[in-house]
């Protein structure tokens, strides 16, 4: 299977996403190529990773780098969303500074979205910006969070409220790593792939309806789907790095999704990010249907595919009790997509016809949420 | 006295430093102009300031903004370098998020270098970057730290090791604020003005030798000196925002200076930043003389002017005991200007002929520090 490259162009900065099988065992050469360093043997490389990834893949990566005479500093943090915190950030930064890494040295984020967001944020603020490389290990990270340079941690006031825009020197996407990913995590990543189709690529959604099952097993179809997803996101980011315009389309399903993640206290036993997005997208479609923007049968079609792939689609699919509609609204209001007290949602006018709806009245959302909660009570 | 404007051009971003008397009482119009907002009355403005500035000037600023119907959120932190910490940063961020400020709202840093560095850092990472305005209240901040977009906090491993490059929307420099500045703080800021002459503007140094005393009292000479200093720094920053080249010249006196600040544990009773830079510049000149780059009489000339302005120039001017040379070297080694284990210093070949000296052997510095310590023992 061939290695593919997607190039991301952001302002003056240009870097590659390398996508293919078994790239961890060939990482040294790629890192060398991306950092343009002559004194490669003098480089220090911090590998920020989590307990899950470390137990399966860290040894392989370290062996490859050590073989190529790169000094590595592994920094292993607890797996899970709770690590996107101020205290874990400080721990990671302290370890990198204690190991005396300099600006021209490099931080590798070797893990899923949490590791990419946290490691990238640390790299962006140590010595006002160090070299940084993403090595995403989950489907979600490979097609979404590793592309586009958003970094961040959570605050008690909401998700990702503290962070930077910081582009890496390269992204190394080893598709074989997905073989050890728990199936539930894979499905959650797949929800974001569906999202790309729903935003403005109806042909990609139709392709996924036909080929989705094949994406779940290693092979050229999986790589093809990852390449197409990365290319799609890279193109949006290239046109709108700082999310002043169309990049907001990527938030399809995310305002409702973040609301549900907050409502379930980021408890992965109840809901993980991609699952929240799956339900969030259905909510966005249902709300669009209520506004007569689409025919409800379209929502059913999307729901059928999500269900076929094993994803939750409704509030009743979330284990445990949800708060009332008024409380859910407060979670939405503190979400970062709020601008000047008007609510911004990504709604849709048809398959692959999403758009940014500003000035959505909070009352309409509240009424909608009350309905949805009534359906499951 | 007329208000002057220095324009800073950094990449695509361009903003003004407005310099003149009594600008605090005219701030609302300038803020409005800089933020390009139509819904000015809906804006929330966080004023990050410290206990000292708040007790003298906060009421005036708040009155001006309230009069112009701007909603303000004052955030008052403890005065002093110890506030450039992770915990104070987190407090400031939490207060800004608790007050529900959004990306298009604004953080004003109303204070000296500590407030500018801390407030700017907070603004740069909240919601991945909020609007930010500097209102420097010390001479040091007005001519140096408010110009150029460096933000940051300190780490246990060194000063300013965590931060960002983040340019403000504008800088409002009210020269009347300096009338309430303690004379020692004023002198410390003046040391950085001398530095600008010594870097590559011999005529400015000579002008300061003649007019320095007048800079200490309010009037056109002071404004002229501040405008020239800002223009000089803005030009360097425009050519080298990320300090990959000549911006490093601004570190004249800083490697030794930071070493002394670490050695005195940032205790303002012993040493404040500008004083450390005054002594650091003399050390850099003495070291240059040892390398036969300059005649020692030049060092004496600089020292004469620094002393005449009431600044310390020698290690013996620092109250209390200093650590030994080996310990001082460890402080230098962790300083962020270290690159690949070679030491980089700003040295000089004459008045206004500073240059970046890479590969300075650590042994030579160690020997030099031993000599200097022996002279005072």
XYZ file of C-alpha atoms in Angstrom:
754
model
C 0.000 0.000 0.000
C 1.349 3.342 -1.025
C 2.019 6.305 1.215
C 0.020 9.413 0.287
C 0.747 13.066 1.028
C -1.719 15.882 1.671
C -0.132 19.328 1.722
C -1.539 21.985 4.048
C -0.931 25.617 3.085
C -1.597 28.145 5.819
C -0.398 31.678 5.176
C 3.349 31.443 4.583
C 3.617 28.074 6.295
C 3.307 24.865 4.280
C 3.556 21.337 5.637
C 2.742 17.744 4.749
C 0.405 15.143 6.178
C 1.983 11.784 5.365
C -0.616 8.998 5.338
C 0.192 5.304 5.041
C 0.790 1.974 6.770
C 3.593 1.293 9.289
C 4.937 4.857 9.325
C 5.951 4.648 13.008
C 8.782 2.316 12.034
C 9.997 4.823 9.432
C 9.418 8.000 11.459
C 13.027 9.168 11.927
C 13.628 9.964 8.269
C 10.358 11.880 7.991
C 11.097 13.894 11.135
C 14.570 14.706 9.853
C 13.134 15.824 6.539
C 10.501 18.064 8.169
C 12.712 19.856 10.684
C 15.496 20.886 8.271
C 18.153 20.329 10.918
C 21.754 19.537 10.139
C 22.735 18.611 13.697
C 20.096 15.910 13.926
C 22.090 13.891 16.466
C 22.004 16.860 18.869
C 18.217 17.120 18.769
C 16.017 16.404 21.763
C 12.580 15.096 21.068
C 9.799 15.049 23.666
C 7.166 12.384 22.979
C 3.923 13.420 24.648
C 1.643 10.384 24.820
C -0.941 8.763 27.073
C -1.020 5.598 29.141
C -3.042 3.679 26.522
C -0.853 4.509 23.518
C 2.348 4.155 25.538
C 1.491 0.617 26.580
C 1.054 -0.547 22.974
C 3.157 1.666 20.665
C 5.707 3.768 22.558
C 8.411 1.101 22.560
C 8.245 0.796 18.756
C 8.523 4.546 18.229
C 11.349 4.955 20.734
C 13.262 2.046 19.184
C 13.001 3.654 15.737
C 14.243 7.024 17.036
C 16.989 5.621 19.251
C 18.213 3.497 16.321
C 18.554 6.770 14.435
C 20.413 8.404 17.327
C 17.642 10.786 18.378
C 17.491 11.524 22.087
C 13.913 11.052 23.284
C 12.104 12.268 26.385
C 8.857 10.312 26.847
C 6.126 12.193 28.725
C 3.250 9.866 29.547
C 0.010 11.353 30.833
C -3.232 9.773 31.981
C -5.502 8.851 29.061
C -8.746 10.800 28.863
C -10.331 14.208 28.401
C -9.565 15.213 32.012
C -5.918 15.588 30.966
C -6.809 18.665 28.880
C -6.373 20.681 32.064
C -4.187 23.501 33.323
C -2.446 21.183 35.780
C -1.530 18.539 33.160
C -0.391 21.306 30.803
C 1.904 22.612 33.503
C 3.269 19.120 34.164
C 4.046 18.588 30.464
C 5.706 22.007 30.164
C 7.786 21.463 33.289
C 9.030 18.104 32.007
C 9.984 19.582 28.632
C 11.833 22.484 30.270
C 13.464 20.170 32.826
C 14.826 18.112 29.910
C 16.239 21.402 28.529
C 14.586 21.265 25.152
C 15.192 24.374 23.083
C 13.175 26.169 20.391
C 14.726 24.136 17.587
C 14.069 20.850 19.374
C 10.724 19.178 18.877
C 7.584 18.010 20.649
C 5.791 15.007 19.131
C 2.155 14.494 20.059
C 1.748 10.716 19.836
C -1.865 9.919 20.608
C -5.456 10.914 19.977
C -7.171 14.276 20.062
C -6.426 14.979 23.715
C -2.699 14.417 23.202
C -2.629 16.467 19.994
C -4.459 19.384 21.586
C -2.411 19.301 24.785
C 0.985 18.571 23.207
C 0.424 21.169 20.502
C -0.594 23.787 23.035
C 2.510 23.077 25.135
C 4.761 23.269 22.039
C 3.157 26.559 21.006
C 3.863 28.348 24.288
C 7.201 26.893 25.414
C 9.897 29.453 24.537
C 7.127 31.189 22.515
C 6.904 28.278 20.100
C 8.899 25.086 19.574
C 8.975 22.671 16.653
C 5.969 20.375 16.736
C 4.967 17.163 14.964
C 1.661 15.312 15.151
C 1.537 11.505 15.106
C -2.186 10.831 15.523
C -3.164 7.360 16.714
C -6.978 7.472 16.540
C -9.238 7.846 13.518
C -10.659 11.048 14.996
C -7.202 12.550 15.383
C -6.031 11.320 11.962
C -8.869 12.909 9.995
C -9.781 15.830 12.199
C -7.918 17.133 15.238
C -4.390 16.685 13.805
C -5.302 18.774 10.753
C -5.570 22.533 11.008
C -3.490 23.663 13.945
C -6.061 24.088 16.690
C -4.600 23.347 20.113
C -6.111 23.737 23.544
C -7.276 22.646 26.933
C -10.646 22.798 28.671
C -11.781 25.250 31.316
C -14.445 24.918 33.955
C -16.388 27.286 31.669
C -16.237 25.064 28.599
C -14.301 22.901 26.202
C -11.230 24.192 24.350
C -11.626 27.707 25.731
C -7.856 28.068 26.230
C -5.462 27.393 23.373
C -3.704 28.623 20.249
C -3.643 28.282 16.503
C -0.329 26.529 15.916
C 0.609 24.574 12.821
C 2.936 21.580 13.085
C 6.059 20.961 10.990
C 4.399 17.787 9.714
C 1.769 15.164 10.520
C 2.723 11.490 10.369
C -0.427 9.390 10.068
C 0.227 5.661 10.438
C -2.998 3.929 9.421
C -1.912 0.607 10.956
C -2.198 2.169 14.420
C -5.958 2.047 13.940
C -5.864 -1.772 14.131
C -5.365 -1.563 17.897
C -8.002 1.148 18.363
C -11.075 -0.018 20.334
C -14.022 -0.396 17.877
C -16.057 2.187 19.776
C -13.272 4.768 19.285
C -13.091 3.902 15.589
C -16.833 4.411 15.173
C -16.588 7.764 16.950
C -13.933 8.915 14.479
C -16.059 7.679 11.615
C -18.813 10.084 12.714
C -16.529 13.012 11.790
C -15.917 11.444 8.393
C -19.675 11.392 7.816
C -19.721 15.023 8.923
C -17.363 15.990 6.071
C -19.790 14.456 3.599
C -22.725 16.224 5.183
C -21.041 19.639 5.167
C -20.707 20.037 1.409
C -19.636 16.754 -0.228
C -22.785 14.733 -0.920
C -20.786 12.372 -3.163
C -18.474 11.510 -0.253
C -21.476 10.741 1.970
C -22.897 8.476 -0.739
C -19.506 6.803 -1.139
C -19.430 6.192 2.634
C -22.931 4.717 2.537
C -21.573 2.146 0.074
C -18.006 1.669 1.373
C -18.231 2.591 5.067
C -17.887 -0.968 6.284
C -14.588 -1.378 4.393
C -13.148 1.719 6.113
C -13.308 -0.256 9.367
C -10.718 -2.792 8.163
C -7.148 -2.012 7.171
C -6.626 -1.576 3.463
C -6.712 0.860 0.552
C -10.344 1.888 1.135
C -9.489 3.060 4.660
C -6.472 5.005 3.403
C -8.535 6.513 0.596
C -11.175 7.701 3.091
C -8.528 9.197 5.405
C -6.754 10.970 2.539
C -10.007 12.438 1.248
C -10.968 13.594 4.753
C -7.588 15.237 5.385
C -7.631 16.910 1.973
C -11.102 18.288 2.645
C -10.179 19.693 6.026
C -6.809 21.028 4.812
C -8.583 22.949 2.036
C -10.988 24.611 4.466
C -8.169 25.484 6.875
C -6.066 26.919 4.044
C -8.879 29.291 3.168
C -9.783 30.226 6.757
C -7.081 29.430 9.334
C -8.543 31.514 12.147
C -12.180 30.496 11.688
C -13.494 33.891 10.727
C -15.631 32.337 8.001
C -16.306 28.967 6.429
C -14.133 26.963 8.877
C -17.117 27.259 11.223
C -18.906 24.728 8.970
C -16.702 22.088 10.610
C -18.760 22.698 13.742
C -21.729 20.849 12.243
C -23.167 18.865 15.152
C -20.672 20.421 17.570
C -22.786 22.969 19.448
C -25.317 20.282 20.375
C -22.459 17.788 20.723
C -20.496 19.911 23.210
C -23.712 20.505 25.114
C -24.148 16.743 25.487
C -20.511 16.236 26.474
C -20.908 18.860 29.201
C -24.217 17.327 30.264
C -22.498 13.945 30.699
C -19.477 15.538 32.401
C -17.156 14.174 29.683
C -17.693 10.720 31.157
C -16.470 8.293 28.471
C -18.650 5.548 29.972
C -21.643 7.588 28.833
C -20.487 9.430 25.714
C -17.307 10.029 23.750
C -16.715 13.016 21.444
C -17.583 11.392 18.107
C -20.734 9.868 19.566
C -21.777 13.301 20.837
C -21.184 14.641 17.304
C -23.267 11.855 15.764
C -26.221 12.737 18.002
C -25.448 16.465 17.561
C -25.620 16.166 13.770
C -28.992 14.422 13.955
C -30.229 17.170 16.281
C -29.000 19.814 13.802
C -30.815 18.002 10.992
C -33.994 17.644 13.049
C -33.884 21.318 13.944
C -33.348 22.172 10.245
C -36.377 20.028 9.395
C -38.457 21.891 11.987
C -37.522 25.126 10.221
C -38.703 23.505 6.960
C -35.181 23.707 5.545
C -35.102 19.982 4.733
C -37.468 17.059 4.429
C -37.437 14.846 7.573
C -36.744 11.805 5.366
C -33.223 13.174 4.823
C -32.602 13.035 8.584
C -33.806 9.432 8.535
C -31.347 8.564 5.767
C -28.406 9.995 7.755
C -29.632 8.256 10.896
C -29.869 4.923 9.063
C -26.228 5.093 8.031
C -25.011 6.231 11.476
C -26.919 3.363 13.099
C -25.606 0.855 10.555
C -22.098 1.878 11.592
C -22.994 1.306 15.249
C -23.248 4.979 16.263
C -25.810 6.483 18.664
C -28.200 8.993 17.087
C -30.714 9.990 19.763
C -30.792 11.355 23.284
C -32.208 8.035 24.504
C -29.011 6.308 23.332
C -27.090 8.131 26.082
C -26.971 6.039 29.278
C -28.085 7.842 32.447
C -30.199 10.893 33.091
C -29.819 14.209 31.244
C -30.382 17.649 32.828
C -33.438 19.708 31.893
C -33.609 21.945 28.824
C -32.859 25.156 30.743
C -29.635 23.670 32.086
C -28.672 22.404 28.626
C -29.146 25.961 27.315
C -26.624 27.339 29.810
C -24.063 24.864 28.409
C -24.746 26.149 24.896
C -24.513 29.783 25.981
C -20.973 29.384 27.327
C -19.859 27.481 24.201
C -17.306 29.418 22.223
C -19.489 29.585 19.125
C -21.660 32.125 20.919
C -21.134 35.580 19.448
C -22.684 38.662 21.045
C -25.466 36.667 22.708
C -26.877 35.442 19.394
C -26.565 31.720 18.828
C -24.704 30.440 15.790
C -25.556 26.948 14.529
C -24.574 24.959 11.479
C -27.855 24.038 9.820
C -28.604 22.419 6.463
C -30.709 22.945 3.352
C -30.138 19.428 2.000
C -27.565 16.623 1.734
C -24.163 18.323 1.628
C -25.718 21.789 1.879
C -24.740 22.940 5.337
C -24.556 26.628 6.150
C -23.692 28.932 9.030
C -26.914 30.178 10.632
C -26.303 33.264 12.738
C -28.876 34.864 15.011
C -30.670 31.629 15.860
C -33.129 32.673 18.606
C -32.269 30.974 21.922
C -36.020 30.477 22.554
C -36.330 28.291 19.453
C -33.477 26.092 20.664
C -34.962 25.878 24.155
C -38.353 24.791 22.790
C -36.656 22.228 20.551
C -34.642 20.787 23.463
C -37.775 20.561 25.617
C -39.475 18.552 22.854
C -36.522 16.219 22.498
C -36.322 15.631 26.244
C -40.103 15.073 26.420
C -39.776 12.340 23.778
C -37.537 10.280 26.054
C -39.160 11.001 29.413
C 1.931 68.939 23.834
C 1.014 66.987 20.746
C 0.140 63.309 20.569
C 2.506 61.293 18.355
C 1.923 57.994 16.569
C 4.415 55.219 15.851
C 3.097 52.560 13.481
C 4.188 48.963 13.938
C 4.035 46.701 10.879
C 4.319 42.999 11.573
C 3.530 40.669 8.683
C -0.027 41.465 7.628
C -0.876 43.121 10.933
C -0.391 46.846 11.385
C -1.159 48.829 14.526
C -0.441 52.163 16.184
C 1.370 53.189 19.332
C -0.249 56.457 20.427
C 2.072 58.506 22.622
C 1.091 61.649 24.476
C -0.092 63.275 27.700
C -3.382 62.468 29.459
C -4.448 59.726 27.071
C -6.185 57.733 29.819
C -8.929 60.358 29.910
C -9.402 60.026 26.133
C -9.011 56.263 25.891
C -12.541 55.279 24.815
C -12.332 56.916 21.403
C -8.949 55.354 20.676
C -10.154 51.898 21.735
C -13.216 52.260 19.545
C -11.067 53.285 16.614
C -8.665 50.359 17.041
C -11.190 47.560 17.438
C -13.358 48.416 14.413
C -16.528 47.452 16.221
C -19.936 48.774 15.379
C -21.678 47.429 18.467
C -19.356 49.236 20.831
C -21.970 49.410 23.601
C -22.151 45.603 23.659
C -18.416 45.198 24.185
C -16.930 43.802 27.379
C -13.522 45.018 28.338
C -11.335 43.277 30.916
C -8.831 45.634 32.554
C -5.908 43.579 33.865
C -3.944 45.714 36.298
C -1.993 45.455 39.536
C -2.563 46.695 43.063
C -0.207 49.682 42.617
C -1.668 50.999 39.380
C -5.220 50.264 40.478
C -4.864 52.370 43.616
C -3.791 55.455 41.620
C -5.219 55.247 38.090
C -7.948 52.608 37.744
C -10.780 54.898 38.797
C -9.871 57.444 36.105
C -9.759 54.800 33.378
C -12.987 53.138 34.471
C -14.760 56.509 34.660
C -13.693 57.310 31.086
C -14.911 53.940 29.789
C -18.151 53.890 31.779
C -18.907 57.420 30.575
C -18.622 56.023 27.065
C -20.906 53.099 27.921
C -18.243 50.390 27.832
C -18.811 47.545 30.273
C -15.568 46.959 32.203
C -14.329 43.993 34.235
C -11.389 45.042 36.433
C -8.970 42.213 37.296
C -6.490 43.361 39.917
C -3.490 41.180 40.665
C -0.670 41.505 43.178
C 2.075 43.871 41.950
C 5.418 42.228 41.277
C 7.301 39.689 39.161
C 5.907 36.752 41.175
C 2.584 37.343 39.406
C 4.086 36.117 36.117
C 3.150 32.619 37.241
C 0.962 29.783 36.058
C -1.395 30.242 38.986
C -1.954 33.987 38.404
C -2.380 33.312 34.686
C -5.079 30.782 35.487
C -6.802 33.248 37.844
C -6.838 35.964 35.165
C -8.154 33.559 32.516
C -10.860 32.227 34.837
C -12.047 35.750 35.629
C -12.184 36.703 31.947
C -14.120 33.542 31.071
C -16.400 33.934 34.101
C -17.279 37.420 32.833
C -18.167 35.752 29.493
C -15.860 37.800 27.324
C -15.803 36.649 23.718
C -13.177 36.723 20.972
C -14.261 40.121 19.736
C -14.214 41.586 23.230
C -10.965 42.993 24.551
C -8.350 42.624 27.261
C -6.505 45.791 28.285
C -3.174 45.392 30.043
C -3.002 48.497 32.249
C 0.315 48.416 34.055
C 4.016 47.749 33.698
C 5.923 44.922 32.063
C 4.505 42.208 34.305
C 0.925 43.203 33.499
C 1.645 43.540 29.770
C 3.325 40.132 29.594
C 0.681 38.395 31.684
C -2.370 40.167 30.229
C -1.092 39.712 26.676
C -0.424 36.036 27.262
C -3.930 35.536 28.675
C -5.483 37.417 25.714
C -3.475 35.331 23.242
C -4.698 31.969 24.545
C -8.295 32.674 25.611
C -10.559 31.366 22.848
C -7.337 31.020 20.808
C -6.836 34.769 20.746
C -8.904 37.770 21.873
C -8.569 41.442 21.089
C -5.803 43.017 23.138
C -4.712 46.571 23.936
C -1.643 47.685 25.882
C -1.789 50.715 28.177
C 1.723 50.759 29.658
C 2.167 52.712 32.881
C 5.940 52.480 33.457
C 8.784 53.866 31.356
C 10.115 50.338 30.845
C 6.758 49.145 29.519
C 6.219 52.280 27.411
C 9.494 52.012 25.507
C 10.159 48.294 25.602
C 7.815 45.564 26.765
C 4.632 47.008 25.237
C 6.269 47.150 21.802
C 6.766 43.999 19.779
C 4.236 41.456 20.918
C 6.219 39.285 23.303
C 4.053 37.891 26.079
C 4.845 35.392 28.791
C 5.226 34.111 32.293
C 8.166 32.697 34.215
C 8.913 29.072 34.996
C 10.943 27.535 37.788
C 13.481 26.917 34.977
C 13.801 30.556 33.950
C 12.249 33.854 33.016
C 9.711 34.172 30.173
C 10.080 30.523 29.197
C 6.326 30.195 28.593
C 4.524 32.645 26.307
C 3.530 33.680 22.807
C 4.197 36.248 20.124
C 0.953 38.213 20.070
C 0.532 41.705 18.688
C -2.020 44.076 20.235
C -4.689 46.036 18.361
C -3.043 49.216 19.640
C -0.833 50.632 22.387
C -2.001 53.703 24.302
C 0.978 55.326 25.978
C -0.004 58.099 28.388
C 3.224 59.865 29.327
C 1.605 61.635 32.296
C 1.303 58.279 34.065
C 5.060 58.421 34.548
C 4.652 61.322 36.981
C 3.420 58.900 39.644
C 6.103 56.306 38.911
C 8.631 55.825 41.750
C 11.971 57.411 40.691
C 13.760 54.065 40.992
C 11.324 52.526 38.491
C 11.834 55.466 36.150
C 15.622 55.051 36.269
C 15.257 51.337 35.547
C 13.252 52.112 32.416
C 15.797 54.694 31.392
C 18.449 51.931 31.335
C 16.608 50.327 28.382
C 16.592 53.675 26.593
C 20.366 53.825 26.940
C 20.448 50.259 25.592
C 18.790 51.399 22.349
C 21.559 53.951 21.870
C 24.233 51.381 22.610
C 22.820 48.802 20.190
C 23.275 50.781 16.992
C 22.339 54.452 17.500
C 25.404 56.274 18.837
C 23.733 59.643 18.145
C 20.830 58.713 20.438
C 23.248 57.765 23.214
C 25.017 61.101 22.813
C 21.659 62.897 22.824
C 20.791 61.092 26.080
C 24.132 62.085 27.629
C 23.094 65.704 26.998
C 19.323 65.525 27.572
C 18.876 62.542 29.892
C 18.016 64.650 32.912
C 15.172 66.332 31.043
C 13.633 62.949 30.200
C 13.003 62.532 33.926
C 10.523 65.409 34.000
C 7.275 65.653 32.059
C 7.544 67.596 28.838
C 8.405 67.453 25.151
C 11.910 66.029 25.708
C 10.460 63.019 27.514
C 7.912 62.449 24.755
C 10.601 62.824 22.108
C 12.757 60.187 23.832
C 9.822 57.775 24.160
C 8.783 58.244 20.524
C 12.326 57.627 19.293
C 12.653 54.526 21.493
C 9.343 53.079 20.293
C 10.197 53.816 16.666
C 13.563 52.082 17.043
C 12.060 48.965 18.607
C 9.115 48.882 16.184
C 11.540 48.927 13.241
C 13.518 45.972 14.590
C 10.345 44.012 15.334
C 8.967 44.737 11.854
C 12.057 43.201 10.317
C 12.268 40.221 12.691
C 9.058 39.460 14.605
C 10.065 35.999 15.798
C 13.626 36.829 16.818
C 15.348 34.649 14.275
C 17.885 37.389 13.558
C 18.621 40.965 14.535
C 15.858 41.198 17.174
C 18.321 39.352 19.400
C 20.329 42.612 19.574
C 17.660 43.839 21.993
C 19.083 41.320 24.444
C 22.151 43.496 25.029
C 22.816 43.205 28.750
C 20.016 40.667 29.156
C 21.877 37.367 29.481
C 23.961 38.757 32.345
C 20.925 40.705 33.544
C 18.651 37.657 33.765
C 21.461 35.811 35.519
C 21.536 38.532 38.182
C 17.758 38.574 38.502
C 17.777 34.805 39.077
C 20.677 35.168 41.510
C 18.675 37.675 43.538
C 15.491 35.598 43.271
C 13.692 38.487 41.547
C 13.655 40.290 44.886
C 12.833 43.932 44.055
C 14.458 45.023 47.299
C 17.747 43.915 45.805
C 17.383 44.419 42.058
C 14.725 45.366 39.538
C 14.829 44.452 35.849
C 16.236 47.693 34.425
C 18.924 47.800 37.120
C 19.923 44.255 36.224
C 20.145 45.371 32.577
C 22.304 48.375 33.523
C 24.801 46.111 35.283
C 24.397 43.487 32.542
C 25.306 46.023 29.837
C 28.439 47.050 31.709
C 29.384 43.364 32.090
C 28.856 42.867 28.329
C 31.078 45.906 27.635
C 33.741 44.715 30.076
C 33.703 41.263 28.514
C 33.983 42.869 25.053
C 36.970 44.884 26.314
C 38.622 41.686 27.587
C 38.285 40.264 24.084
C 39.986 43.464 22.813
C 36.853 44.393 20.878
C 36.672 47.839 22.505
C 38.822 50.187 24.543
C 37.995 50.023 28.292
C 37.544 53.817 28.309
C 34.324 53.309 26.332
C 32.959 51.180 29.176
C 33.876 53.981 31.573
C 31.976 56.498 29.472
C 28.813 54.367 29.540
C 29.240 53.752 33.255
C 29.591 57.483 33.904
C 26.262 58.214 32.267
C 24.473 55.304 33.977
C 25.806 56.466 37.368
C 24.860 60.086 36.666
C 21.296 58.892 36.118
C 21.383 57.039 39.444
C 21.691 53.517 38.069
C 23.814 50.690 39.504
C 26.651 49.493 37.272
C 28.630 46.915 39.212
C 28.091 43.675 41.115
C 28.983 45.466 44.342
C 25.985 47.771 43.846
C 23.689 44.781 44.467
C 22.770 44.507 48.154
C 23.353 41.077 49.718
C 25.473 38.111 48.792
C 25.712 36.634 45.276
C 26.186 32.922 44.512
C 29.521 31.650 43.162
C 30.455 31.741 39.472
C 29.561 28.079 38.840
C 26.038 28.655 40.131
C 25.722 31.832 38.050
C 26.698 29.782 34.976
C 23.821 27.354 35.546
C 21.438 30.330 35.457
C 22.913 31.418 32.120
C 22.711 27.906 30.686
C 18.966 27.646 31.265
C 18.338 31.093 29.798
C 16.364 30.922 26.596
C 19.089 32.541 24.536
C 21.079 29.304 24.804
C 21.111 27.512 21.464
C 22.537 23.998 21.113
C 24.803 24.353 24.161
C 26.774 27.256 22.668
C 26.290 30.563 24.436
C 25.005 33.549 22.503
C 25.841 37.012 23.839
C 25.374 40.504 22.517
C 28.853 42.055 22.478
C 30.137 45.314 21.036
C 32.864 46.643 18.755
C 32.320 50.287 19.736
C 29.670 52.825 20.698
C 26.487 51.768 18.898
C 28.206 48.793 17.290
C 26.632 45.841 19.047
C 26.556 42.428 17.392
C 25.287 38.916 18.042
C 28.214 36.742 19.166
C 27.386 33.062 18.760
C 29.539 30.230 20.054
C 30.906 32.147 23.037
C 32.824 29.481 25.008
C 31.189 28.878 28.409
C 34.671 28.617 29.968
C 35.482 32.209 28.992
C 32.292 33.426 30.670
C 33.011 31.352 33.778
C 36.514 32.809 34.093
C 35.148 36.325 33.588
C 32.485 35.841 36.283
C 35.096 34.477 38.720
C 37.173 37.648 38.163
C 34.193 39.913 38.708
C 33.197 38.112 41.899
C 36.820 38.183 43.134
C 36.852 41.973 42.684
C 34.066 42.397 45.230
C 35.021 39.687 47.728
